[in-house]
CSV table of C-alpha atoms and ligand atoms in Angstrom, one decimal:
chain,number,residue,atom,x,y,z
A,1,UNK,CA,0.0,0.0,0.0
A,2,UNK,CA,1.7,3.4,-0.8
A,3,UNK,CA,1.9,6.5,2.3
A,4,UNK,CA,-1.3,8.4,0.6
A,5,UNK,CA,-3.2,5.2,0.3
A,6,UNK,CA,-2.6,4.0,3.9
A,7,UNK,CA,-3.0,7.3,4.6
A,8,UNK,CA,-6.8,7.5,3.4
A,9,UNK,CA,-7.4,4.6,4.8
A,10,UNK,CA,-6.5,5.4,8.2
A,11,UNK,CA,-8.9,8.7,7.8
A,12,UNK,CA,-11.7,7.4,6.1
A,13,UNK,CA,-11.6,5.1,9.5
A,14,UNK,CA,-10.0,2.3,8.1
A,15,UNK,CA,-11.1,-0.7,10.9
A,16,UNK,CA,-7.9,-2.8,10.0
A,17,UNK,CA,-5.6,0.1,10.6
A,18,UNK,CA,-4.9,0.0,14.5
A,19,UNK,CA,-5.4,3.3,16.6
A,20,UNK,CA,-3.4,2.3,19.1
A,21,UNK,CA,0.3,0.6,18.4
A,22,UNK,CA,2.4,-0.3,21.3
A,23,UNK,CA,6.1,-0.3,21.2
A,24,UNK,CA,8.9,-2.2,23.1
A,25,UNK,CA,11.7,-0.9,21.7
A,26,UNK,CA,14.6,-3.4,22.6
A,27,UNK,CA,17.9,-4.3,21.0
A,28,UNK,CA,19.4,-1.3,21.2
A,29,UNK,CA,22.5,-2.4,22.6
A,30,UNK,CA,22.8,-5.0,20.8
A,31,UNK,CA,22.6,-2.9,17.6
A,32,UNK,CA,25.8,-1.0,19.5
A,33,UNK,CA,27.8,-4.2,20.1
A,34,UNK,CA,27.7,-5.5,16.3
A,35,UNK,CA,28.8,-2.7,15.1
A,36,UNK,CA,32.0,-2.3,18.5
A,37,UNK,CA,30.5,0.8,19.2
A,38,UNK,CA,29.8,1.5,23.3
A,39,UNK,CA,25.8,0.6,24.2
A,40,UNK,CA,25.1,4.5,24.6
A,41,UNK,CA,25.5,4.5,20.8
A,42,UNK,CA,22.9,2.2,20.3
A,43,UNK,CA,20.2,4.3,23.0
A,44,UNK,CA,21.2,7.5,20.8
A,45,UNK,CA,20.5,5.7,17.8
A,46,UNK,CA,17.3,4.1,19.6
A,47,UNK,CA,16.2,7.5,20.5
A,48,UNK,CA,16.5,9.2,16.5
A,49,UNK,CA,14.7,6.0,15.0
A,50,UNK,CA,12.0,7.1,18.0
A,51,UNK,CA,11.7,10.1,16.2
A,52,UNK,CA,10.9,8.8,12.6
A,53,UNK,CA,8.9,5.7,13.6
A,54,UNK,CA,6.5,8.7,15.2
A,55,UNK,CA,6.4,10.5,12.2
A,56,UNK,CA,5.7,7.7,10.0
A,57,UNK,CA,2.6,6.3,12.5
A,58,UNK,CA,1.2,10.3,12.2
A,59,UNK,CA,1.3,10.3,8.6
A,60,UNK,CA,-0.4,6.8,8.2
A,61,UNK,CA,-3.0,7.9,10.6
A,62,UNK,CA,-2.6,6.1,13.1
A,63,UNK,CA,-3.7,8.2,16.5
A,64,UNK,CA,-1.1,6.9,19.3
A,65,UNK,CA,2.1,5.4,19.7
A,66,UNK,CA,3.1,4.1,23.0
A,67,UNK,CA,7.0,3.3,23.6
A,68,UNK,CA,8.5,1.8,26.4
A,69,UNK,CA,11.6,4.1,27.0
A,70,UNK,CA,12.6,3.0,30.3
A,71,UNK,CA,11.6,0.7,32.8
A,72,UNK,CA,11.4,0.1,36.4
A,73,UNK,CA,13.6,-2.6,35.8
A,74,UNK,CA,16.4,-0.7,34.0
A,75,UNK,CA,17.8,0.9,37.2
A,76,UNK,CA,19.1,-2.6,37.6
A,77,UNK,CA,21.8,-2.1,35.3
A,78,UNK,CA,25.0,-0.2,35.4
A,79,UNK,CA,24.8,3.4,37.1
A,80,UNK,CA,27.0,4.5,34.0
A,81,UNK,CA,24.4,3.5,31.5
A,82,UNK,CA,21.4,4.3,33.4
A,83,UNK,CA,22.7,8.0,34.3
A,84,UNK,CA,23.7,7.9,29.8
A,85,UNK,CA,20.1,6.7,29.0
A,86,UNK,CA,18.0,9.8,31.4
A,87,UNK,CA,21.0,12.5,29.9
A,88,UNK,CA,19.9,10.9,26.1
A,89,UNK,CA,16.1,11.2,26.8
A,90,UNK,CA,17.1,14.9,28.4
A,91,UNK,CA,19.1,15.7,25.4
A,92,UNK,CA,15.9,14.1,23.1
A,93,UNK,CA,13.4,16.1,25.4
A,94,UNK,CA,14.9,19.6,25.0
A,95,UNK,CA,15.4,19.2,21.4
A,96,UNK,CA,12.0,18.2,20.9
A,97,UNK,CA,10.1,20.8,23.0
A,98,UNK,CA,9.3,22.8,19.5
A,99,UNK,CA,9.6,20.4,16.7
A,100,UNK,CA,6.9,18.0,18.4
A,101,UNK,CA,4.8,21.9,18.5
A,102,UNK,CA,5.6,22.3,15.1
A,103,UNK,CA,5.1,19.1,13.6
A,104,UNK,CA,1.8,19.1,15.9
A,105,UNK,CA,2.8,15.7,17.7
A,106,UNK,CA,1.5,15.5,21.4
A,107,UNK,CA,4.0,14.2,23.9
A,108,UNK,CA,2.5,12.4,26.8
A,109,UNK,CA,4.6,10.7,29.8
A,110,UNK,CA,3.5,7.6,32.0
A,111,UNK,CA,4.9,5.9,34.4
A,112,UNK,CA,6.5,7.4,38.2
A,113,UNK,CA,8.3,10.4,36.3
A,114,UNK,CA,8.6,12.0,40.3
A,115,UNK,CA,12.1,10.1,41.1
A,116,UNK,CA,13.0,11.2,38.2
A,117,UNK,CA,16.4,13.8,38.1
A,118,UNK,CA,14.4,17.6,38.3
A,119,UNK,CA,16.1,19.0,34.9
A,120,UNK,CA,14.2,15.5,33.2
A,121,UNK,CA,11.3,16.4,35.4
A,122,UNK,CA,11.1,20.1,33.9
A,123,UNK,CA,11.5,19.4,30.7
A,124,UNK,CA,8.6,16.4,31.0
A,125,UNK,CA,6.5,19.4,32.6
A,126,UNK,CA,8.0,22.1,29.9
A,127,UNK,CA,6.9,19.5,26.6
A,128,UNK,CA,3.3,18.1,28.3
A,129,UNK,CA,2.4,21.8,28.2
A,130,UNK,CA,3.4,22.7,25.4
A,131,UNK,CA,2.2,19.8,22.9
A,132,UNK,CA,-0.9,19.4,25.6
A,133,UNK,CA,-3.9,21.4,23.4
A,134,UNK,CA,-2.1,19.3,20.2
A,135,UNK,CA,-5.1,17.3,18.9
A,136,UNK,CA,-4.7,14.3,16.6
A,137,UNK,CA,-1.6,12.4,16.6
A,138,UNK,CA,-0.5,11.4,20.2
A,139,UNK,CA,3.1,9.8,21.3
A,140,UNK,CA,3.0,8.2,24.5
A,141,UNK,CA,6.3,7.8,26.5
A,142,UNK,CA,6.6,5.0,28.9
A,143,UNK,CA,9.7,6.1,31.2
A,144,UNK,CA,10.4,5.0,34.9
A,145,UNK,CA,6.8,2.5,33.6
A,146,UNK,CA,6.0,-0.8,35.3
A,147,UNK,CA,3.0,-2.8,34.4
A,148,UNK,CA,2.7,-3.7,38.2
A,149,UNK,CA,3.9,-0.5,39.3
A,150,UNK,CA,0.7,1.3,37.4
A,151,UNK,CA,-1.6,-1.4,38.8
A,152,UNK,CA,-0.3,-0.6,42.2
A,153,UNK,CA,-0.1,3.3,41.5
A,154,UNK,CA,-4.0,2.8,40.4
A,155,UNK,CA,-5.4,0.5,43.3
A,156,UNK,CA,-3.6,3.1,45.6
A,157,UNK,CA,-5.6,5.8,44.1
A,158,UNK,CA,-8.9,3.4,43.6
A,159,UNK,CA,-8.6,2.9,47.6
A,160,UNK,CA,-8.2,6.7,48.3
A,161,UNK,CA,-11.4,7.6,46.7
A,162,UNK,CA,-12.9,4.8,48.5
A,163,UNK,CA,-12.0,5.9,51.5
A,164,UNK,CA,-12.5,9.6,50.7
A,165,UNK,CA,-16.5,8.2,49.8
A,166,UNK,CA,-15.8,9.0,45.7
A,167,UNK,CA,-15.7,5.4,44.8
A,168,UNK,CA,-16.8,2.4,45.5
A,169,UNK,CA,-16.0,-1.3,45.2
A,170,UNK,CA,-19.1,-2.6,44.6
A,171,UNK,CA,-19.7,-0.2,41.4
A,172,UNK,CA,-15.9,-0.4,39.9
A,173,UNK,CA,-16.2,-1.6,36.5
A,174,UNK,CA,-12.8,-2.1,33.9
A,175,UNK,CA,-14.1,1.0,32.5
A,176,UNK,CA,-13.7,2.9,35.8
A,177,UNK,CA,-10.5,0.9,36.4
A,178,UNK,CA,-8.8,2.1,33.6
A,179,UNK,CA,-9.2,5.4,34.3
A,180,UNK,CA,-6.9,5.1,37.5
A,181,UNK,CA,-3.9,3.9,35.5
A,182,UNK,CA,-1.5,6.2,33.6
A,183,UNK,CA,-2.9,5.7,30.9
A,184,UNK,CA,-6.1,6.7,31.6
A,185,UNK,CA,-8.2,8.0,28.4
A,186,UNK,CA,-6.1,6.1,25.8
A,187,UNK,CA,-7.5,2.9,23.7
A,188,UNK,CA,-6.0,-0.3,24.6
A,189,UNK,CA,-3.4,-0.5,21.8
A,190,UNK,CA,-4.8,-3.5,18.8
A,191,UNK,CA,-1.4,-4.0,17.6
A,192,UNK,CA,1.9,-4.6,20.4
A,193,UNK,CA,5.8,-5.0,18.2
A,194,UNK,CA,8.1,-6.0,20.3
A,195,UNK,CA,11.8,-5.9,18.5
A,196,UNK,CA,14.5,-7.7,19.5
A,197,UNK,CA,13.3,-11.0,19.4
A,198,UNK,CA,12.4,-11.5,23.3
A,199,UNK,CA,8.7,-13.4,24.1
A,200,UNK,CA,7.6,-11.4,26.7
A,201,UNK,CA,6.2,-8.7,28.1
A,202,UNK,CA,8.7,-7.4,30.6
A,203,UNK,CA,6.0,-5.3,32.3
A,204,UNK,CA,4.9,-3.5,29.6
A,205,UNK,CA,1.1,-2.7,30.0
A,206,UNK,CA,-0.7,-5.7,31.6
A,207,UNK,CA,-3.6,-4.8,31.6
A,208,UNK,CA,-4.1,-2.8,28.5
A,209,UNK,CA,-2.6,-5.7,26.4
A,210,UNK,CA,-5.2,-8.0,27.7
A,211,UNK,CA,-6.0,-8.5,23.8
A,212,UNK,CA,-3.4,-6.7,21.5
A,213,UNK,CA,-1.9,-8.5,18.3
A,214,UNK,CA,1.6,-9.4,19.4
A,215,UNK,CA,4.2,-8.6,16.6
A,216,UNK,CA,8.1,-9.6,17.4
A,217,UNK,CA,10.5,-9.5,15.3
A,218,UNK,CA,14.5,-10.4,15.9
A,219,UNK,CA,15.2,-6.4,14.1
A,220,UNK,CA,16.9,-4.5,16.4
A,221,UNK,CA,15.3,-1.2,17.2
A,222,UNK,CA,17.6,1.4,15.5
A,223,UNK,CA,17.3,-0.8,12.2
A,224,UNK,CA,13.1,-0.5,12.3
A,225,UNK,CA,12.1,1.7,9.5
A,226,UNK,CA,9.0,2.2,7.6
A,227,UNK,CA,9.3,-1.3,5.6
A,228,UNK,CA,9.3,-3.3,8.8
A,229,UNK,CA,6.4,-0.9,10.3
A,230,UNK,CA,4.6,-1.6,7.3
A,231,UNK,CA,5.1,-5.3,7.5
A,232,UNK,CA,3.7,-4.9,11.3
A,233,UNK,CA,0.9,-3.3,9.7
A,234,UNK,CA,0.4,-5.5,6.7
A,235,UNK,CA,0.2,-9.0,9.5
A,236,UNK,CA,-2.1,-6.7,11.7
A,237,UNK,CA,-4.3,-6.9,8.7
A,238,UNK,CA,-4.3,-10.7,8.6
A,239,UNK,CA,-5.7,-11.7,12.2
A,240,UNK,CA,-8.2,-12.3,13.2
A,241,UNK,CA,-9.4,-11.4,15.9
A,242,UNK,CA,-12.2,-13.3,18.0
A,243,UNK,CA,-12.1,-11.8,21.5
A,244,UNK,CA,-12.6,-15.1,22.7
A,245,UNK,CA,-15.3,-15.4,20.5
A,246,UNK,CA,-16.0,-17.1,17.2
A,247,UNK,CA,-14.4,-16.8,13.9
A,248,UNK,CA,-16.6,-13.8,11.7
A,249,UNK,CA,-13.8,-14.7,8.8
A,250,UNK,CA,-15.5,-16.9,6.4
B,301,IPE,C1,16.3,-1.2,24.9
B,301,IPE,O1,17.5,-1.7,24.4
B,301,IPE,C2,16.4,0.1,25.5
B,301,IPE,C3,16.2,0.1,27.0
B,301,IPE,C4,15.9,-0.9,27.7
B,301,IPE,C5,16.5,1.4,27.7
B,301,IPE,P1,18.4,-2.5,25.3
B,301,IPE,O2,19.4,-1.6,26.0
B,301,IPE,O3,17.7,-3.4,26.2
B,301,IPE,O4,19.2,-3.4,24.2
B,301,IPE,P2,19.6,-4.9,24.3
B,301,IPE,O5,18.4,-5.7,24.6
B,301,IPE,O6,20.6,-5.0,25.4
B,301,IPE,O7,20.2,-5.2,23.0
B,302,IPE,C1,12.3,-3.8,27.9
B,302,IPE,O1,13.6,-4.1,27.4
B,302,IPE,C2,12.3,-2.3,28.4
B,302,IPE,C3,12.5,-1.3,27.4
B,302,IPE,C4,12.5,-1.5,26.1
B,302,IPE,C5,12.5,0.0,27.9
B,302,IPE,P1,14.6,-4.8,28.4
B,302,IPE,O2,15.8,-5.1,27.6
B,302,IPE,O3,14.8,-4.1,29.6
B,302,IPE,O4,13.9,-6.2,28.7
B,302,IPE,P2,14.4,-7.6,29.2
B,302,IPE,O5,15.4,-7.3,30.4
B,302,IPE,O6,15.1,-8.2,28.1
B,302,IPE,O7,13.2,-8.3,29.6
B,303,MG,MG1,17.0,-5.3,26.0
């Protein structure tokens, strides 16, 4: 399908065109090693590709794009490359405070962005205001996120309003659930590439990818361009999907 095609599609509410795509974009340091550059390389390169993937999801019409940046896990690993990854994404951030204005892409953050260092924090602050009245394309950024960590952040607050008489537990629904997470107001994403090659989910959005199409493949995330988001696209297309129900494919 060519960009203007895809991209009428998408408009003309194109039901086998997801909404929502969910990214876990891994391999990054692997992309470093192969080529005996140091694993910062590969997050820098990680972050640029980031930047394109975004723009190609906007133009194809698709309405949100949620990557996982950095997880609660991550802290785990060395202090050096930790401290490289949160000075990348404040490099990334304070470059992108006016092209994501201009280019009319909405930035949004989830996850626990408070234990985060305060220049990442401002600039988190700085870009969600700016980009916040931007209607249309959305890019969600998953950064300090947990899968448990927003379950736990979201039965915390669930328990407050109980307590406070604004909720409760009798009338909680999914509905209302899901509106205590961090990602409260988004759609549960249709389509979830993971690249890399890994299975799993390593905590990226239990609950929302209760029934998402799961799309891995062993391309490391700096190398996945618009071919490979296509291909994502183009086996989205083929599933189907029965929500536990029956088959409507003939
Ligand atoms: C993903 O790439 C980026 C982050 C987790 C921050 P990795 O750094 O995990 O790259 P690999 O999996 O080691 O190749
Ligand atoms: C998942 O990748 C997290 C991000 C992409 C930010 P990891 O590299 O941290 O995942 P594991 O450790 O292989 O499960
Ligand atoms: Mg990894």
């Amino acid at each position: 399908m060519t960009l203007l095609s895809q991209n009428q599609a998408g408009r003309a509410g194109d039901s086998c065109l997801p909404r929502h795509v969910a990214v876990i974009m891994d391999g990054n340091g692997r992309w470093a090693q192969r080529r005996g550059l140091p694993r910062t390389a590969g997050h820098r390169a990680g972050a640029e590709n980031f930047r394109a993937v975004a723009t190609a999801c906007k133009e194809l019409g698709i309405e949100h794009l949620t990557v996982y940046a950095f997880s609660t896990e991550n802290w785990k690993r060395p202090k050096a490359e930790v401290d490289a990854i949160l000075a990348l994404l404040e490099q990334y951030l304070r470059e992108s405070v006016e092209t994501m204005a201009r280019d009319r892409i909405r930035l949004r953050f989830l996850g626990d962005t408070a234990v985060l260092p305060p220049r990442l924090r401002a600039l988190i602050a700085e870009t969600d205001g700016l980009t916040r009245r931007i209607e249309g394309f959305q890019a969600n950024v998953c950064l300090n996120y947990g899968g448990r960590a927003e379950l736990l952040h979201a039965a915390q607050a669930f328990t407050r309003d109980c307590m406070e008489g604004k909720a409760s537990p009798d009338n909680l629904t999914e509905a209302a659930f899901s509106g205590y997470l961090w990602s409260a107001g988004l759609p549960d994403p249709e389509l979830l590439i993971r690249t890399g090659g890994e299975l799993r989910l390593s905590n990226f959005l239990l609950w929302q990818c209760a029934y998402s199409e799961f799309y891995v493949t062993d391309t490391l995330w700096p190398d996945f361009g618009r071919d490979e988001l296509d291909r994502a696209l183009d086996w989205y297309r083929t599933r189907d999907r029965r929500f536990g129900g029956l088959s409507t494919k003939k």
